[in-house]
Amino acid sequence: MMVDGKSYSFQILSVSKRLAKATQVERENFRVSPSGYGIHWTLIDEDLSLDGLLGITHSPQRLKEKASTE
């Protein structure tokens, strides 16, 4: 469940060639990043952001505007 209280699902094997080629043991050995923004699979050295998995994109202009208001 995400911070917004919603649960999301996706086909992770279609997102990453490394994960698609990995064994079940390699796919099951993962960590959520300490910041909570991504997942790391140590045995296959793969990192995926939650934004990427959910198809969320950020425009450079929007990021620049956000940084200038902080």
mmCIF file of C-alpha atoms in Angstrom:
data_model
loop_
_atom_site.group_PDB
_atom_site.id
_atom_site.type_symbol
_atom_site.label_atom_id
_atom_site.label_comp_id
_atom_site.label_asym_id
_atom_site.label_seq_id
_atom_site.Cartn_x
_atom_site.Cartn_y
_atom_site.Cartn_z
ATOM 1 C CA MET A 1 0.000 0.000 0.000
ATOM 2 C CA MET A 2 1.260 3.433 -0.911
ATOM 3 C CA VAL A 3 1.221 6.641 1.125
ATOM 4 C CA ASP A 4 -2.017 7.668 -0.581
ATOM 5 C CA GLY A 5 -3.671 4.564 0.897
ATOM 6 C CA LYS A 6 -4.106 2.888 -2.471
ATOM 7 C CA SER A 7 -2.748 -0.459 -3.580
ATOM 8 C CA TYR A 8 -1.286 -0.766 -7.064
ATOM 9 C CA SER A 9 -0.398 -3.753 -9.194
ATOM 10 C CA PHE A 10 1.727 -4.086 -12.319
ATOM 11 C CA GLN A 11 3.447 -6.719 -14.417
ATOM 12 C CA ILE A 12 6.997 -6.298 -13.145
ATOM 13 C CA LEU A 13 8.466 -8.818 -15.573
ATOM 14 C CA SER A 14 7.328 -6.698 -18.521
ATOM 15 C CA VAL A 15 9.058 -3.623 -17.044
ATOM 16 C CA SER A 16 12.572 -5.033 -16.659
ATOM 17 C CA LYS A 17 14.517 -7.381 -18.925
ATOM 18 C CA ARG A 18 16.819 -8.261 -16.019
ATOM 19 C CA LEU A 19 13.895 -9.285 -13.840
ATOM 20 C CA ALA A 20 12.312 -11.220 -16.695
ATOM 21 C CA LYS A 21 15.521 -13.231 -17.122
ATOM 22 C CA ALA A 22 16.128 -13.664 -13.368
ATOM 23 C CA THR A 23 15.360 -16.810 -11.425
ATOM 24 C CA GLN A 24 12.563 -16.911 -8.872
ATOM 25 C CA VAL A 25 15.153 -16.746 -6.055
ATOM 26 C CA GLU A 26 16.781 -13.664 -7.625
ATOM 27 C CA ARG A 27 13.402 -11.908 -8.022
ATOM 28 C CA GLU A 28 12.369 -12.671 -4.437
ATOM 29 C CA ASN A 29 15.567 -11.136 -3.011
ATOM 30 C CA PHE A 30 14.794 -7.392 -3.029
ATOM 31 C CA ARG A 31 14.728 -4.360 -0.743
ATOM 32 C CA VAL A 32 12.574 -1.270 -0.743
ATOM 33 C CA SER A 33 14.887 1.735 -0.672
ATOM 34 C CA PRO A 34 15.174 3.534 2.681
ATOM 35 C CA SER A 35 13.481 6.573 1.152
ATOM 36 C CA GLY A 36 10.599 4.375 -0.013
ATOM 37 C CA TYR A 37 10.889 5.565 -3.614
ATOM 38 C CA GLY A 38 12.320 2.452 -5.248
ATOM 39 C CA ILE A 39 13.132 -1.238 -5.164
ATOM 40 C CA HIS A 40 16.587 -2.843 -5.428
ATOM 41 C CA TRP A 41 17.313 -6.463 -6.401
ATOM 42 C CA THR A 42 20.803 -7.158 -5.059
ATOM 43 C CA LEU A 43 21.503 -10.444 -6.839
ATOM 44 C CA ILE A 44 20.858 -8.997 -10.303
ATOM 45 C CA ASP A 45 21.863 -5.376 -9.538
ATOM 46 C CA GLU A 46 18.540 -3.925 -10.688
ATOM 47 C CA ASP A 47 16.901 -0.758 -9.398
ATOM 48 C CA LEU A 48 13.427 0.463 -10.297
ATOM 49 C CA SER A 49 11.706 3.587 -9.064
ATOM 50 C CA LEU A 50 8.103 3.417 -7.961
ATOM 51 C CA ASP A 51 7.313 6.328 -10.273
ATOM 52 C CA GLY A 52 8.705 4.330 -13.183
ATOM 53 C CA LEU A 53 6.754 1.219 -12.258
ATOM 54 C CA LEU A 54 3.537 3.213 -12.001
ATOM 55 C CA GLY A 55 4.188 5.155 -15.224
ATOM 56 C CA ILE A 56 4.489 8.521 -13.504
ATOM 57 C CA THR A 57 6.636 11.039 -15.356
ATOM 58 C CA HIS A 58 7.898 14.410 -14.198
ATOM 59 C CA SER A 59 8.585 17.246 -16.577
ATOM 60 C CA PRO A 60 11.887 19.086 -16.080
ATOM 61 C CA GLN A 61 10.052 22.440 -15.862
ATOM 62 C CA ARG A 62 7.763 21.198 -13.097
ATOM 63 C CA LEU A 63 10.720 19.871 -11.097
ATOM 64 C CA LYS A 64 12.543 23.194 -11.546
ATOM 65 C CA GLU A 65 9.480 25.140 -10.338
ATOM 66 C CA LYS A 66 9.108 22.876 -7.314
ATOM 67 C CA ALA A 67 12.798 23.314 -6.370
ATOM 68 C CA SER A 68 12.554 27.105 -6.564
ATOM 69 C CA THR A 69 9.606 27.186 -4.133
ATOM 70 C CA GLU A 70 11.355 25.152 -1.437
#
